[in-house]
XYZ file of N, CA, C and O in Angstrom:
260
model
N -131.428 -12.497 18.368
C -132.552 -12.838 19.198
C -132.057 -13.696 20.364
O -131.342 -14.668 20.181
N -132.446 -13.316 21.583
C -132.018 -14.052 22.769
C -132.975 -15.200 23.044
O -134.177 -15.070 22.875
N -132.402 -16.292 23.444
C -133.259 -17.419 23.809
C -133.442 -17.427 25.328
O -132.522 -17.123 26.076
N -134.619 -17.764 25.772
C -134.899 -17.812 27.209
C -134.457 -19.166 27.749
O -134.711 -20.198 27.136
N -133.806 -19.127 28.869
C -133.410 -20.372 29.506
C -134.561 -20.874 30.359
O -135.200 -20.105 31.065
N -134.774 -22.153 30.296
C -135.813 -22.751 31.109
C -135.322 -22.888 32.547
O -134.160 -23.218 32.778
N -136.194 -22.622 33.496
C -135.854 -22.807 34.895
C -135.813 -24.304 35.173
O -136.735 -25.027 34.828
N -134.736 -24.701 35.797
C -134.595 -26.130 36.060
C -135.510 -26.548 37.211
O -135.938 -25.728 38.032
N -135.784 -27.826 37.253
C -136.634 -28.354 38.320
C -135.964 -28.138 39.673
O -136.627 -27.815 40.662
N -134.653 -28.291 39.728
C -133.930 -28.110 40.983
C -134.074 -26.682 41.500
O -134.268 -26.460 42.701
N -134.002 -25.715 40.601
C -134.144 -24.316 41.014
C -135.555 -24.057 41.531
O -135.743 -23.390 42.552
N -136.546 -24.585 40.847
C -137.925 -24.395 41.311
C -138.142 -25.055 42.664
O -138.834 -24.511 43.525
N -137.519 -26.211 42.876
C -137.629 -26.901 44.160
C -136.995 -26.066 45.265
O -137.572 -25.914 46.347
N -135.804 -25.508 44.988
C -135.141 -24.656 45.983
C -135.991 -23.453 46.325
O -136.161 -23.098 47.498
N -136.549 -22.809 45.309
C -137.387 -21.634 45.541
C -138.630 -21.982 46.357
O -139.032 -21.225 47.242
N -139.218 -23.139 46.076
C -140.406 -23.569 46.820
C -140.052 -23.808 48.290
O -140.787 -23.413 49.198
N -138.891 -24.446 48.541
C -138.454 -24.691 49.913
C -138.209 -23.380 50.662
O -138.568 -23.251 51.839
N -137.607 -22.419 49.977
C -137.364 -21.118 50.602
C -138.690 -20.461 50.964
O -138.853 -19.931 52.073
N -139.662 -20.510 50.065
C -140.973 -19.919 50.343
C -141.645 -20.608 51.521
O -142.257 -19.959 52.369
N -141.547 -21.941 51.595
C -142.149 -22.681 52.705
C -141.495 -22.295 54.029
O -142.175 -22.104 55.032
N -140.162 -22.160 54.025
C -139.462 -21.768 55.248
C -139.869 -20.365 55.679
O -140.058 -20.114 56.878
N -139.995 -19.476 54.718
C -140.420 -18.105 55.048
C -141.816 -18.103 55.650
O -142.089 -17.363 56.598
N -142.707 -18.921 55.100
C -144.075 -18.998 55.610
C -144.077 -19.550 57.038
O -144.787 -19.031 57.908
N -143.286 -20.601 57.283
C -143.205 -21.164 58.632
C -142.658 -20.137 59.618
O -143.151 -20.012 60.744
N -141.653 -19.402 59.194
C -141.061 -18.383 60.061
C -142.078 -17.293 60.366
O -142.199 -16.836 61.503
N -142.834 -16.889 59.352
C -143.860 -15.866 59.528
C -144.929 -16.348 60.513
O -145.336 -15.608 61.414
N -145.364 -17.593 60.380
C -146.372 -18.147 61.292
C -145.830 -18.219 62.720
O -146.542 -17.918 63.676
N -144.568 -18.605 62.839
C -143.951 -18.710 64.153
C -143.879 -17.336 64.827
O -144.167 -17.197 66.016
N -143.507 -16.316 64.064
C -143.437 -14.966 64.600
C -144.821 -14.474 65.014
O -144.976 -13.831 66.050
N -145.842 -14.771 64.211
C -147.196 -14.349 64.545
C -147.683 -15.038 65.817
O -148.340 -14.414 66.653
N -147.354 -16.315 65.975
C -147.752 -17.047 67.179
C -147.057 -16.464 68.410
O -147.668 -16.321 69.474
N -145.788 -16.109 68.274
C -145.053 -15.533 69.395
C -145.633 -14.168 69.766
O -145.774 -13.849 70.948
N -145.987 -13.382 68.763
C -146.577 -12.073 69.031
C -147.930 -12.218 69.710
O -148.255 -11.474 70.640
N -148.718 -13.185 69.280
C -150.029 -13.413 69.895
C -149.855 -13.879 71.341
O -150.631 -13.493 72.218
N -148.836 -14.680 71.597
C -148.591 -15.156 72.956
C -148.174 -14.006 73.869
O -148.528 -13.984 75.044
N -147.426 -13.052 73.337
C -147.014 -11.898 74.142
C -148.203 -11.014 74.477
O -148.262 -10.428 75.548
N -149.158 -10.909 73.559
C -150.303 -10.045 73.775
C -151.385 -10.700 74.630
O -152.201 -10.007 75.238
N -151.408 -12.011 74.676
C -152.440 -12.730 75.427
C -152.187 -12.568 76.925
O -151.044 -12.485 77.361
N -153.254 -12.534 77.719
C -153.058 -12.445 79.167
C -152.406 -13.714 79.686
O -152.621 -14.794 79.145
N -151.595 -13.597 80.716
C -150.912 -14.795 81.237
C -151.918 -15.779 81.817
O -152.879 -15.391 82.478
N -151.671 -17.035 81.565
C -152.541 -18.088 82.065
C -152.116 -18.441 83.489
O -150.952 -18.297 83.840
N -153.047 -18.911 84.317
C -152.638 -19.325 85.663
C -151.649 -20.474 85.573
O -151.746 -21.318 84.689
N -150.721 -20.471 86.493
C -149.666 -21.482 86.437
C -150.233 -22.864 86.709
O -150.944 -23.077 87.679
N -149.926 -23.784 85.839
C -150.392 -25.160 85.991
C -149.367 -25.993 86.754
O -149.624 -27.135 87.083
N -148.195 -25.398 87.026
C -147.147 -26.136 87.712
C -147.416 -26.252 89.214
O -146.785 -27.039 89.894
N -148.338 -25.450 89.722
C -148.630 -25.474 91.149
C -149.408 -26.743 91.464
O -150.455 -27.009 90.888
N -148.879 -27.528 92.370
C -149.519 -28.783 92.735
C -150.613 -28.508 93.765
O -150.449 -27.657 94.635
N -151.716 -29.232 93.690
C -152.744 -29.058 94.714
C -152.236 -29.580 96.057
O -151.364 -30.443 96.122
N -152.798 -29.023 97.128
C -152.355 -29.450 98.453
C -152.734 -30.907 98.672
O -153.849 -31.319 98.363
N -151.812 -31.689 99.223
C -152.120 -33.112 99.451
C -153.165 -33.246 100.561
O -153.242 -32.432 101.472
N -153.942 -34.299 100.459
C -154.953 -34.553 101.478
C -154.250 -34.985 102.754
O -153.278 -35.743 102.711
N -154.735 -34.514 103.907
C -154.068 -34.909 105.158
C -154.256 -36.400 105.416
O -155.315 -36.966 105.170
N -153.202 -37.028 105.883
C -153.268 -38.458 106.174
C -154.009 -38.663 107.487
O -153.865 -37.854 108.418
N -154.793 -39.720 107.599
C -155.494 -39.956 108.872
C -154.485 -40.274 109.971
O -153.513 -40.996 109.756
N -154.736 -39.670 111.124
C -153.811 -39.874 112.235
C -154.087 -41.222 112.888
O -155.225 -41.583 113.153
N -153.041 -41.975 113.120
C -153.159 -43.272 113.770
C -152.864 -43.105 115.259
O -151.968 -42.363 115.646
N -153.632 -43.814 116.083
C -153.394 -43.750 117.520
C -152.194 -44.615 117.858
O -152.106 -45.770 117.412
N -151.275 -44.094 118.641
C -150.092 -44.907 118.997
C -150.499 -46.025 119.950
O -151.361 -45.866 120.804
N -149.883 -47.178 119.774
C -150.173 -48.323 120.645
C -149.391 -48.163 121.936
O -148.229 -47.756 121.910
N -150.017 -48.479 123.044
C -149.282 -48.364 124.332
C -148.149 -49.384 124.390
O -148.284 -50.511 123.957
N -147.049 -48.968 124.945
C -145.873 -49.835 125.048
C -145.825 -50.443 126.457
O -146.018 -49.753 127.450
N -145.599 -51.735 126.557
C -145.432 -52.402 127.829
C -146.711 -53.011 128.369
O -146.664 -53.788 129.299
N -147.862 -52.701 127.881
C -149.107 -53.292 128.364
C -149.531 -54.399 127.411
O -150.418 -54.253 126.607
N -148.875 -55.561 127.514
C -149.210 -56.675 126.648
C -150.280 -57.571 127.245
O -150.662 -58.562 126.676
N -150.755 -57.283 128.394
C -151.708 -58.156 129.076
C -153.106 -57.926 128.672
O -153.791 -57.200 128.385
């Protein structure tokens, strides 16, 4: 009669970590696929045009009187 070996806690921990990594990888792939299928968003890197600075009148030179 064969005796069954008990799975060690370390082995179960390793298996759980592998499953978690696989799940994270699967979620990451799904997010990337969804991003490829989604329409492109308008670019947010474009800066709005700066407001024009008020023009200052030049002071006349030589008329100190």
